[in-house]
Structures are given as structure tokens and as C-alpha cells.
Amino acid sequence: MRYNYKLYIYRRENRLRQVDMAKILEITPQTYYVKENGKSEFTISEGLKLAKFFGCTLDDLFG
């Protein structure tokens, strides 16, 4: 597991906070923080939600 820099960039470019992302994924902000910082992994369904939200592919976000 590693820090997800691409997801961080997508989030910052859209002026979103981690709290906003947690609401989109319907998880707690603490859980989102842990996942974005690479201490836990996103589920496939969470990854798909994020890719759809940002209008990109899973590979763009996590590849």
C-alpha cells in the first residue's frame, strides 16, 4: 500500500476536502484519510464511485 498521490491531485483540483470525499463514498472522514494515505485500500466499489465522480478510469486514479 502507498500514498495515493493521483487521487490527492484529483481531489485538490476539484477543490474538495477529505470530508467531502468521505460523504461521496458514504464512509467516515477518518476512514477516507486512512485510505488516501495508503494505510488501507479502497474497495472496488469505492474505486468505481471515485472514477465515475471524477470522470476517469480506475487506472487513472490507482494505476
XYZ file of C-alpha atoms in Angstrom:
63
model
C 0.000 0.000 0.000
C 1.165 3.500 -0.710
C 0.032 7.079 -0.592
C -2.401 7.787 -3.427
C -0.940 10.923 -4.990
C -3.156 10.783 -8.091
C -6.326 10.733 -6.032
C -4.984 13.605 -3.933
C -4.385 15.645 -7.108
C -7.870 14.915 -8.488
C -9.376 15.909 -5.144
C -7.378 19.140 -4.859
C -8.014 20.151 -8.481
C -11.735 19.908 -7.753
C -11.320 21.871 -4.508
C -12.671 19.041 -2.401
C -11.765 18.201 1.161
C -11.326 14.726 2.549
C -14.629 15.220 4.382
C -16.345 15.843 1.030
C -14.838 12.681 -0.421
C -15.944 10.664 2.601
C -19.531 11.850 2.052
C -19.389 10.791 -1.601
C -18.210 7.312 -0.579
C -20.507 7.155 2.448
C -17.633 6.417 4.831
C -16.256 8.327 7.798
C -13.680 11.067 7.196
C -11.198 9.095 9.312
C -11.617 6.042 7.096
C -11.128 8.145 3.973
C -7.964 9.679 5.427
C -6.513 6.242 6.153
C -7.315 5.040 2.634
C -5.985 8.101 0.813
C -2.783 7.910 2.816
C -2.217 4.272 1.863
C -2.736 2.668 5.253
C -5.785 0.816 3.951
C -7.116 0.087 0.471
C -10.226 1.306 -1.303
C -12.762 -1.357 -2.205
C -13.541 -1.921 -5.854
C -16.956 -0.312 -5.445
C -15.379 2.746 -3.788
C -12.848 2.967 -6.605
C -15.598 2.793 -9.200
C -17.567 5.540 -7.432
C -14.496 7.763 -7.400
C -13.686 7.096 -11.060
C -17.264 7.873 -12.063
C -17.303 11.028 -9.940
C -14.067 12.346 -11.470
C -14.905 11.118 -14.985
C -11.809 8.972 -15.319
C -10.793 5.319 -15.239
C -9.671 3.236 -12.278
C -6.249 3.098 -13.898
C -6.114 6.906 -13.952
C -6.758 7.022 -10.216
C -4.907 3.972 -8.971
C -2.628 2.845 -11.799
